[in-house]
Amino acid sequence: MDLFAFIKPKNELEGSEEKTVNQPYVPDEMWVKCPACGTMLLSTDVEENDHVCFKCNHHFRLNARQRIELLADKGTFEEMDSDLESRNIINFPEYDKKLKNSKISSGEKESVIYGVCNIGNIRTVLVCMNPDFMMGSMGTVTGEKVTRAFEYATENRLPIVVCTASGGARMQEGILSLMQMAKTSGAVKKHSDAGLLYITVLTDPTTGGVTASFAMEGDIILAEPKSLIAFAGPRVIEQTIRQKLPRDFQTAEFVQDKGFVDKVVSRHYLKDTIKNILTIHNYGEVE
Amino acid sequence: MSAYDKVCAARDANKLTSIDYINNLFGDSFLELHGDRNFADDKAIIGGIGMLNEIPVTVIGLEKGRNTKERMERNFGMAHPEGYRKALRLMKQAEKFHRPILCFVDTSGAFCGIGAEERGQGHAIATNLMEMMALKTPVLSVFIGEGGSGGALALAVADEVWMMEDSVYSVISPEGCASILWKDSSKAPEAAEKLKMTAQDLFDLGVVERVLRQPKAEDKKMFESLKILICRTFEKNLAVDGAELANLRYERFRKFGN
């Protein structure tokens, strides 16, 4: 985890730019503190436990590379459009700087990564959003990559798994970020009309424009325990209605209870669950 | 006029609302249809059927209300999930009978509240975006005031989007943007400028097809020419095969940020 990344010396952070993109960021800190129960955990232990706290089952946030490592069969992930990068299309103040900093701190070029891989030996398109990159916000390149992922899956008659993590639309790209909601939804619809399977995995946090587009359009919607899943975030609602919200409001379990998530699945069983769903939908294993 | 002046003009309480447009364009032929068949009738969205000259049309509008009492009743034009679901129900009905769909957009955004979240605001908007993209009947959206984010887009996945010259359309309110980015909502005028949210800015970005002059309440002539313009667009699109029309709609949105 890079919970302590901010106290690292500046030159070391800058060095992370040169890392090959395919390598997950491996922390050298020995201990991490569980934000939910406060227990100090040996970071190697946490890593071996799928980044889940032994004591309270808190699911630490994963970046996109860690998520791919969790779900894709070893060595099968082939990334696509890895070179696409956002530009400051409407000349929004300070956006260039923000993009640069996000690239440096995350080691990624955008808030989403996609490609094709095997999951339990079944060929699948896999899309993972990156909460490390501007909180997974959806800009035009994010929307473009998600759209291309669906188009690729439709053309090749493949199922698709999308792991969401996003603060919503990226306001620094103005209306064009909003348009990505419609664009991605159109691509989902074409994939769906072709009779193909789309599994969504909602992870912490999934909010705003992503919730109101492809996150909620899956045939089967899974969610990680205790993830925040919302259209409007809790702070916005508290400001609007001027009252405190119940504690479990907008957690994955709450959203399942209200009927908008098929199943909350612990990270330990996520890959097996996805493999099982793919099998039930008659997607066969590759030779 | 600065961008923020336009935002204020778009929010002006004396501005014509969807009901005014519907009355002026459809007259007595308009029949309001209520409810989403699931939960309730959301009064923030008004919908129904009527005749536009010789063309039967389904019309749906976000309605802010014209006085304090109405505004309370209509939740200031901020729809709940059941509002978006009602809209989609009427659109599917329009598709069945191959009627064109006319949407009026005027909202600060989808409502943020406990009930809205519990009933799946995100899901309701997402479903509209996905289903509207594939409607095999013409869809035209006209922005007549505020176009607030996903709550506006949920009625604006259309073949063409038109805006009144004093209307705005944005991913976030300028106040929200300023308070998130600069921790100071009084910098809203600057945010309005930078977000490129006025009708003219959006026309320049290629996000809208037409910028129209705002009709005045009593100006029958202007409504008449608006009616002709809408009818012509519908006639043109009714001649296109439904599946092809849906494809063209997808292509329209596909190009943004390509």
Tab-separated table of N, CA and C in Angstrom, chain B residues 75-192:
chain	number	residue	atom	x	y	z
B	75	ASN	N	-40.472	19.990	-6.519
B	75	ASN	CA	-39.117	19.802	-5.985
B	75	ASN	C	-38.071	20.600	-6.775
B	76	PHE	N	-38.464	21.804	-7.195
B	76	PHE	CA	-37.577	22.727	-7.915
B	76	PHE	C	-36.950	22.079	-9.155
B	77	GLY	N	-37.684	21.155	-9.742
B	77	GLY	CA	-37.187	20.531	-10.977
B	77	GLY	C	-36.080	19.520	-10.757
B	78	MET	N	-35.913	19.080	-9.498
B	78	MET	CA	-34.897	18.056	-9.236
B	78	MET	C	-35.601	16.708	-9.118
B	79	ALA	N	-35.385	15.862	-10.107
B	79	ALA	CA	-36.160	14.621	-10.186
B	79	ALA	C	-35.582	13.528	-9.296
B	80	HIS	N	-36.453	12.642	-8.864
B	80	HIS	CA	-36.089	11.420	-8.155
B	80	HIS	C	-35.980	10.282	-9.190
B	81	PRO	N	-35.496	9.131	-8.761
B	81	PRO	CA	-35.385	8.011	-9.717
B	81	PRO	C	-36.708	7.703	-10.419
B	82	GLU	N	-37.811	7.795	-9.700
B	82	GLU	CA	-39.104	7.470	-10.317
B	82	GLU	C	-39.454	8.450	-11.448
B	83	GLY	N	-38.915	9.654	-11.379
B	83	GLY	CA	-39.125	10.615	-12.468
B	83	GLY	C	-38.431	10.141	-13.736
B	84	TYR	N	-37.168	9.726	-13.580
B	84	TYR	CA	-36.426	9.245	-14.753
B	84	TYR	C	-37.036	7.957	-15.287
B	85	ARG	N	-37.586	7.158	-14.364
B	85	ARG	CA	-38.214	5.896	-14.815
B	85	ARG	C	-39.539	6.178	-15.528
B	86	LYS	N	-40.251	7.190	-15.064
B	86	LYS	CA	-41.466	7.590	-15.788
B	86	LYS	C	-41.085	8.046	-17.196
B	87	ALA	N	-40.048	8.869	-17.283
B	87	ALA	CA	-39.613	9.369	-18.587
B	87	ALA	C	-39.289	8.203	-19.515
B	88	LEU	N	-38.575	7.221	-18.992
B	88	LEU	CA	-38.194	6.083	-19.832
B	88	LEU	C	-39.410	5.261	-20.247
B	89	ARG	N	-40.351	5.122	-19.318
B	89	ARG	CA	-41.580	4.391	-19.658
B	89	ARG	C	-42.274	5.076	-20.846
B	90	LEU	N	-42.372	6.395	-20.786
B	90	LEU	CA	-43.040	7.123	-21.871
B	90	LEU	C	-42.244	7.061	-23.174
B	91	MET	N	-40.937	7.017	-23.048
B	91	MET	CA	-40.118	6.930	-24.264
B	91	MET	C	-40.282	5.569	-24.927
B	92	LYS	N	-40.320	4.512	-24.107
B	92	LYS	CA	-40.515	3.171	-24.660
B	92	LYS	C	-41.884	3.072	-25.347
B	93	GLN	N	-42.849	3.739	-24.715
B	93	GLN	CA	-44.191	3.768	-25.308
B	93	GLN	C	-44.151	4.500	-26.663
B	94	ALA	N	-43.420	5.592	-26.694
B	94	ALA	CA	-43.279	6.350	-27.944
B	94	ALA	C	-42.637	5.479	-29.021
B	95	GLU	N	-41.627	4.718	-28.618
B	95	GLU	CA	-40.935	3.850	-29.571
B	95	GLU	C	-41.907	2.806	-30.144
B	96	LYS	N	-42.722	2.261	-29.261
B	96	LYS	CA	-43.690	1.254	-29.700
B	96	LYS	C	-44.595	1.795	-30.806
B	97	PHE	N	-45.042	3.043	-30.629
B	97	PHE	CA	-45.966	3.625	-31.606
B	97	PHE	C	-45.255	4.511	-32.639
B	98	HIS	N	-43.926	4.410	-32.619
B	98	HIS	CA	-43.095	5.156	-33.553
B	98	HIS	C	-43.423	6.652	-33.559
B	99	ARG	N	-43.565	7.186	-32.346
B	99	ARG	CA	-43.779	8.631	-32.177
B	99	ARG	C	-42.440	9.258	-31.860
B	100	PRO	N	-42.135	10.416	-32.411
B	100	PRO	CA	-40.924	11.109	-31.994
B	100	PRO	C	-41.039	11.614	-30.544
B	101	ILE	N	-39.878	11.779	-29.909
B	101	ILE	CA	-39.842	12.207	-28.505
B	101	ILE	C	-39.192	13.587	-28.411
B	102	LEU	N	-39.882	14.480	-27.726
B	102	LEU	CA	-39.361	15.836	-27.508
B	102	LEU	C	-39.121	16.022	-26.016
B	103	CYS	N	-37.870	16.341	-25.636
B	103	CYS	CA	-37.559	16.533	-24.210
B	103	CYS	C	-37.187	17.989	-23.946
B	104	PHE	N	-37.702	18.522	-22.850
B	104	PHE	CA	-37.269	19.839	-22.387
B	104	PHE	C	-36.451	19.659	-21.114
B	105	VAL	N	-35.277	20.264	-21.116
B	105	VAL	CA	-34.390	20.097	-19.962
B	105	VAL	C	-34.272	21.417	-19.210
B	106	ASP	N	-34.538	21.346	-17.915
B	106	ASP	CA	-34.408	22.514	-17.048
B	106	ASP	C	-34.290	22.016	-15.608
B	107	THR	N	-33.068	21.766	-15.167
B	107	THR	CA	-32.862	21.231	-13.816
B	107	THR	C	-31.476	21.601	-13.316
B	108	SER	N	-31.385	21.835	-12.011
B	108	SER	CA	-30.048	22.058	-11.451
B	108	SER	C	-29.339	20.722	-11.271
B	109	GLY	N	-30.090	19.622	-11.355
B	109	GLY	CA	-29.484	18.303	-11.259
B	109	GLY	C	-30.477	17.304	-10.704
B	110	ALA	N	-30.118	16.039	-10.777
B	110	ALA	CA	-30.954	15.004	-10.160
B	110	ALA	C	-30.937	15.230	-8.651
B	111	PHE	N	-32.037	14.917	-7.975
B	111	PHE	CA	-32.111	15.206	-6.539
B	111	PHE	C	-31.122	14.351	-5.741
B	112	CYS	N	-30.481	14.999	-4.757
B	112	CYS	CA	-29.575	14.287	-3.851
B	112	CYS	C	-30.268	14.145	-2.515
B	113	GLY	N	-30.675	12.955	-2.148
B	113	GLY	CA	-31.320	12.769	-0.845
B	113	GLY	C	-31.376	11.301	-0.502
B	114	ILE	N	-31.871	11.007	0.675
B	114	ILE	CA	-31.878	9.618	1.148
B	114	ILE	C	-32.757	8.735	0.262
B	115	GLY	N	-33.984	9.180	0.014
B	115	GLY	CA	-34.903	8.389	-0.803
B	115	GLY	C	-34.363	8.179	-2.205
B	116	ALA	N	-33.777	9.226	-2.779
B	116	ALA	CA	-33.240	9.127	-4.138
B	116	ALA	C	-32.142	8.078	-4.201
B	117	GLU	N	-31.288	8.044	-3.190
B	117	GLU	CA	-30.212	7.049	-3.169
B	117	GLU	C	-30.786	5.646	-2.950
B	118	GLU	N	-31.722	5.548	-2.017
B	118	GLU	CA	-32.308	4.240	-1.700
B	118	GLU	C	-32.998	3.615	-2.903
B	119	ARG	N	-33.581	4.464	-3.728
B	119	ARG	CA	-34.317	3.940	-4.874
B	119	ARG	C	-33.467	3.918	-6.146
B	120	GLY	N	-32.168	4.168	-5.987
B	120	GLY	CA	-31.259	3.956	-7.102
B	120	GLY	C	-31.216	5.081	-8.119
B	121	GLN	N	-30.837	6.274	-7.673
B	121	GLN	CA	-30.715	7.409	-8.602
B	121	GLN	C	-29.719	7.091	-9.717
B	122	GLY	N	-28.575	6.533	-9.321
B	122	GLY	CA	-27.553	6.199	-10.314
B	122	GLY	C	-28.073	5.177	-11.315
B	123	HIS	N	-28.751	4.185	-10.825
B	123	HIS	CA	-29.295	3.136	-11.689
B	123	HIS	C	-30.333	3.695	-12.651
B	124	ALA	N	-31.187	4.586	-12.154
B	124	ALA	CA	-32.239	5.159	-13.001
B	124	ALA	C	-31.638	5.969	-14.144
B	125	ILE	N	-30.647	6.796	-13.832
B	125	ILE	CA	-30.015	7.619	-14.875
B	125	ILE	C	-29.268	6.720	-15.858
B	126	ALA	N	-28.498	5.768	-15.323
B	126	ALA	CA	-27.732	4.855	-16.177
B	126	ALA	C	-28.649	4.124	-17.160
B	127	THR	N	-29.783	3.666	-16.659
B	127	THR	CA	-30.704	2.929	-17.521
B	127	THR	C	-31.231	3.824	-18.640
B	128	ASN	N	-31.548	5.070	-18.302
B	128	ASN	CA	-32.004	5.991	-19.342
B	128	ASN	C	-30.949	6.202	-20.424
B	129	LEU	N	-29.707	6.405	-20.006
B	129	LEU	CA	-28.639	6.654	-20.980
B	129	LEU	C	-28.530	5.470	-21.940
B	130	MET	N	-28.562	4.282	-21.358
B	130	MET	CA	-28.380	3.067	-22.151
B	130	MET	C	-29.573	2.845	-23.084
B	131	GLU	N	-30.763	3.001	-22.562
B	131	GLU	CA	-31.957	2.709	-23.365
B	131	GLU	C	-32.224	3.795	-24.400
B	132	MET	N	-31.982	5.056	-24.023
B	132	MET	CA	-32.223	6.147	-24.981
B	132	MET	C	-31.315	6.020	-26.194
B	133	MET	N	-30.095	5.516	-25.939
B	133	MET	CA	-29.149	5.372	-27.034
B	133	MET	C	-29.692	4.438	-28.109
B	134	ALA	N	-30.568	3.519	-27.740
B	134	ALA	CA	-31.023	2.499	-28.692
B	134	ALA	C	-32.466	2.715	-29.151
B	135	LEU	N	-33.091	3.832	-28.759
B	135	LEU	CA	-34.488	4.060	-29.150
B	135	LEU	C	-34.604	4.139	-30.669
B	136	LYS	N	-35.570	3.398	-31.210
B	136	LYS	CA	-35.715	3.367	-32.664
B	136	LYS	C	-36.736	4.385	-33.134
B	137	THR	N	-36.732	5.529	-32.500
B	137	THR	CA	-37.634	6.613	-32.876
B	137	THR	C	-36.904	7.928	-32.644
B	138	PRO	N	-37.245	8.996	-33.363
B	138	PRO	CA	-36.485	10.240	-33.207
B	138	PRO	C	-36.576	10.836	-31.799
B	139	VAL	N	-35.447	11.370	-31.328
B	139	VAL	CA	-35.404	12.039	-30.026
B	139	VAL	C	-34.746	13.400	-30.210
B	140	LEU	N	-35.390	14.425	-29.662
B	140	LEU	CA	-34.829	15.777	-29.724
B	140	LEU	C	-34.885	16.375	-28.324
B	141	SER	N	-33.755	16.921	-27.842
B	141	SER	CA	-33.751	17.545	-26.519
B	141	SER	C	-33.486	19.034	-26.652
B	142	VAL	N	-34.267	19.813	-25.942
B	142	VAL	CA	-34.111	21.264	-25.978
B	142	VAL	C	-33.864	21.765	-24.555
B	143	PHE	N	-32.732	22.438	-24.359
B	143	PHE	CA	-32.409	22.997	-23.046
B	143	PHE	C	-33.031	24.394	-22.949
B	144	ILE	N	-33.879	24.584	-21.946
B	144	ILE	CA	-34.593	25.862	-21.832
B	144	ILE	C	-34.177	26.650	-20.594
B	145	GLY	N	-33.247	26.111	-19.803
B	145	GLY	CA	-32.787	26.817	-18.596
B	145	GLY	C	-31.496	26.179	-18.135
B	146	GLU	N	-31.555	25.548	-16.957
B	146	GLU	CA	-30.362	24.905	-16.436
B	146	GLU	C	-30.251	23.467	-16.931
B	147	GLY	N	-29.047	23.061	-17.253
B	147	GLY	CA	-28.780	21.663	-17.584
B	147	GLY	C	-27.733	21.147	-16.619
B	148	GLY	N	-28.182	20.572	-15.518
B	148	GLY	CA	-27.276	20.148	-14.463
B	148	GLY	C	-26.891	18.686	-14.553
B	149	SER	N	-25.735	18.428	-15.133
B	149	SER	CA	-25.037	17.140	-15.041
B	149	SER	C	-25.877	15.921	-15.449
B	150	GLY	N	-25.693	14.816	-14.771
B	150	GLY	CA	-26.349	13.556	-15.143
B	150	GLY	C	-27.867	13.650	-15.143
B	151	GLY	N	-28.397	14.492	-14.264
B	151	GLY	CA	-29.845	14.672	-14.190
B	151	GLY	C	-30.420	15.316	-15.444
B	152	ALA	N	-29.594	16.072	-16.160
B	152	ALA	CA	-30.002	16.662	-17.434
B	152	ALA	C	-29.729	15.685	-18.573
B	153	LEU	N	-28.575	15.058	-18.521
B	153	LEU	CA	-28.182	14.117	-19.577
B	153	LEU	C	-29.186	12.967	-19.708
B	154	ALA	N	-29.821	12.605	-18.584
B	154	ALA	CA	-30.777	11.501	-18.598
B	154	ALA	C	-32.005	11.791	-19.464
B	155	LEU	N	-32.145	13.047	-19.910
B	155	LEU	CA	-33.188	13.375	-20.894
B	155	LEU	C	-32.563	13.959	-22.166
B	156	ALA	N	-31.268	13.772	-22.327
B	156	ALA	CA	-30.613	14.446	-23.451
B	156	ALA	C	-29.740	13.529	-24.308
B	157	VAL	N	-30.000	12.238	-24.260
B	157	VAL	CA	-29.321	11.350	-25.204
B	157	VAL	C	-30.189	11.340	-26.465
B	158	ALA	N	-29.952	12.326	-27.316
B	158	ALA	CA	-30.867	12.620	-28.416
B	158	ALA	C	-30.138	12.667	-29.755
B	159	ASP	N	-30.938	12.659	-30.839
B	159	ASP	CA	-30.354	12.790	-32.185
B	159	ASP	C	-29.747	14.175	-32.358
B	160	GLU	N	-30.448	15.158	-31.785
B	160	GLU	CA	-29.934	16.532	-31.787
B	160	GLU	C	-30.228	17.155	-30.437
B	161	VAL	N	-29.330	18.022	-29.991
B	161	VAL	CA	-29.561	18.767	-28.756
B	161	VAL	C	-29.539	20.255	-29.109
B	162	TRP	N	-30.589	20.946	-28.739
B	162	TRP	CA	-30.674	22.386	-28.991
B	162	TRP	C	-30.667	23.120	-27.662
B	163	MET	N	-30.159	24.338	-27.675
B	163	MET	CA	-30.174	25.132	-26.440
B	163	MET	C	-30.699	26.532	-26.701
B	164	MET	N	-31.519	27.021	-25.788
B	164	MET	CA	-31.908	28.423	-25.813
B	164	MET	C	-30.664	29.246	-25.475
B	165	GLU	N	-30.572	30.445	-26.024
B	165	GLU	CA	-29.314	31.182	-25.858
B	165	GLU	C	-28.996	31.511	-24.403
B	166	ASP	N	-30.020	31.584	-23.555
B	166	ASP	CA	-29.766	31.832	-22.133
B	166	ASP	C	-29.825	30.556	-21.316
B	167	SER	N	-29.460	29.441	-21.875
B	167	SER	CA	-29.447	28.227	-21.066
B	167	SER	C	-28.006	27.750	-20.909
B	168	VAL	N	-27.784	26.910	-19.916
B	168	VAL	CA	-26.440	26.394	-19.631
B	168	VAL	C	-26.502	24.877	-19.455
B	169	TYR	N	-25.339	24.252	-19.580
B	169	TYR	CA	-25.270	22.787	-19.497
B	169	TYR	C	-23.875	22.470	-18.986
B	170	SER	N	-23.814	21.768	-17.867
B	170	SER	CA	-22.501	21.560	-17.273
B	170	SER	C	-22.427	20.267	-16.484
B	171	VAL	N	-21.206	19.794	-16.315
B	171	VAL	CA	-20.966	18.561	-15.569
B	171	VAL	C	-21.136	18.801	-14.067
B	172	ILE	N	-20.996	20.042	-13.645
B	172	ILE	CA	-21.133	20.393	-12.222
B	172	ILE	C	-21.538	21.867	-12.154
B	173	SER	N	-22.218	22.276	-11.091
B	173	SER	CA	-22.576	23.686	-10.967
B	173	SER	C	-21.294	24.488	-10.735
B	174	PRO	N	-21.256	25.730	-11.191
B	174	PRO	CA	-20.038	26.520	-10.971
B	174	PRO	C	-19.721	26.685	-9.480
B	175	GLU	N	-20.772	26.743	-8.653
B	175	GLU	CA	-20.545	26.854	-7.202
B	175	GLU	C	-19.882	25.587	-6.667
B	176	GLY	N	-20.406	24.439	-7.116
B	176	GLY	CA	-19.849	23.155	-6.681
B	176	GLY	C	-18.398	23.014	-7.118
B	177	CYS	N	-18.143	23.387	-8.348
B	177	CYS	CA	-16.796	23.296	-8.901
B	177	CYS	C	-15.835	24.170	-8.112
B	178	ALA	N	-16.244	25.416	-7.858
B	178	ALA	CA	-15.376	26.357	-7.144
B	178	ALA	C	-15.123	25.880	-5.715
B	179	SER	N	-16.160	25.316	-5.080
B	179	SER	CA	-15.935	24.925	-3.691
B	179	SER	C	-15.098	23.654	-3.589
B	180	ILE	N	-15.171	22.790	-4.582
B	180	ILE	CA	-14.326	21.581	-4.531
B	180	ILE	C	-12.880	21.924	-4.891
B	181	LEU	N	-12.718	22.675	-5.971
B	181	LEU	CA	-11.359	22.910	-6.455
B	181	LEU	C	-10.636	24.007	-5.696
B	182	TRP	N	-11.356	25.068	-5.372
B	182	TRP	CA	-10.680	26.216	-4.760
B	182	TRP	C	-11.177	26.496	-3.351
B	183	LYS	N	-11.982	25.580	-2.816
B	183	LYS	CA	-12.519	25.716	-1.454
B	183	LYS	C	-13.190	27.065	-1.231
B	184	ASP	N	-13.810	27.585	-2.262
B	184	ASP	CA	-14.381	28.927	-2.153
B	184	ASP	C	-15.492	29.078	-3.198
B	185	SER	N	-16.750	28.924	-2.745
B	185	SER	CA	-17.843	28.923	-3.711
B	185	SER	C	-18.092	30.322	-4.291
B	186	SER	N	-17.488	31.351	-3.685
B	186	SER	CA	-17.678	32.695	-4.240
B	186	SER	C	-16.889	32.866	-5.545
B	187	LYS	N	-16.049	31.891	-5.848
B	187	LYS	CA	-15.318	31.967	-7.130
B	187	LYS	C	-16.118	31.328	-8.267
B	188	ALA	N	-17.419	31.151	-8.019
B	188	ALA	CA	-18.284	30.540	-9.039
B	188	ALA	C	-18.210	31.229	-10.401
B	189	PRO	N	-18.183	32.570	-10.455
B	189	PRO	CA	-18.115	33.207	-11.777
B	189	PRO	C	-16.904	32.763	-12.586
B	190	GLU	N	-15.775	32.601	-11.898
B	190	GLU	CA	-14.574	32.151	-12.604
B	190	GLU	C	-14.773	30.704	-13.093
B	191	ALA	N	-15.358	29.875	-12.226
B	191	ALA	CA	-15.601	28.477	-12.600
B	191	ALA	C	-16.537	28.400	-13.802
B	192	ALA	N	-17.571	29.239	-13.809
B	192	ALA	CA	-18.534	29.237	-14.918
B	192	ALA	C	-17.826	29.503	-16.242
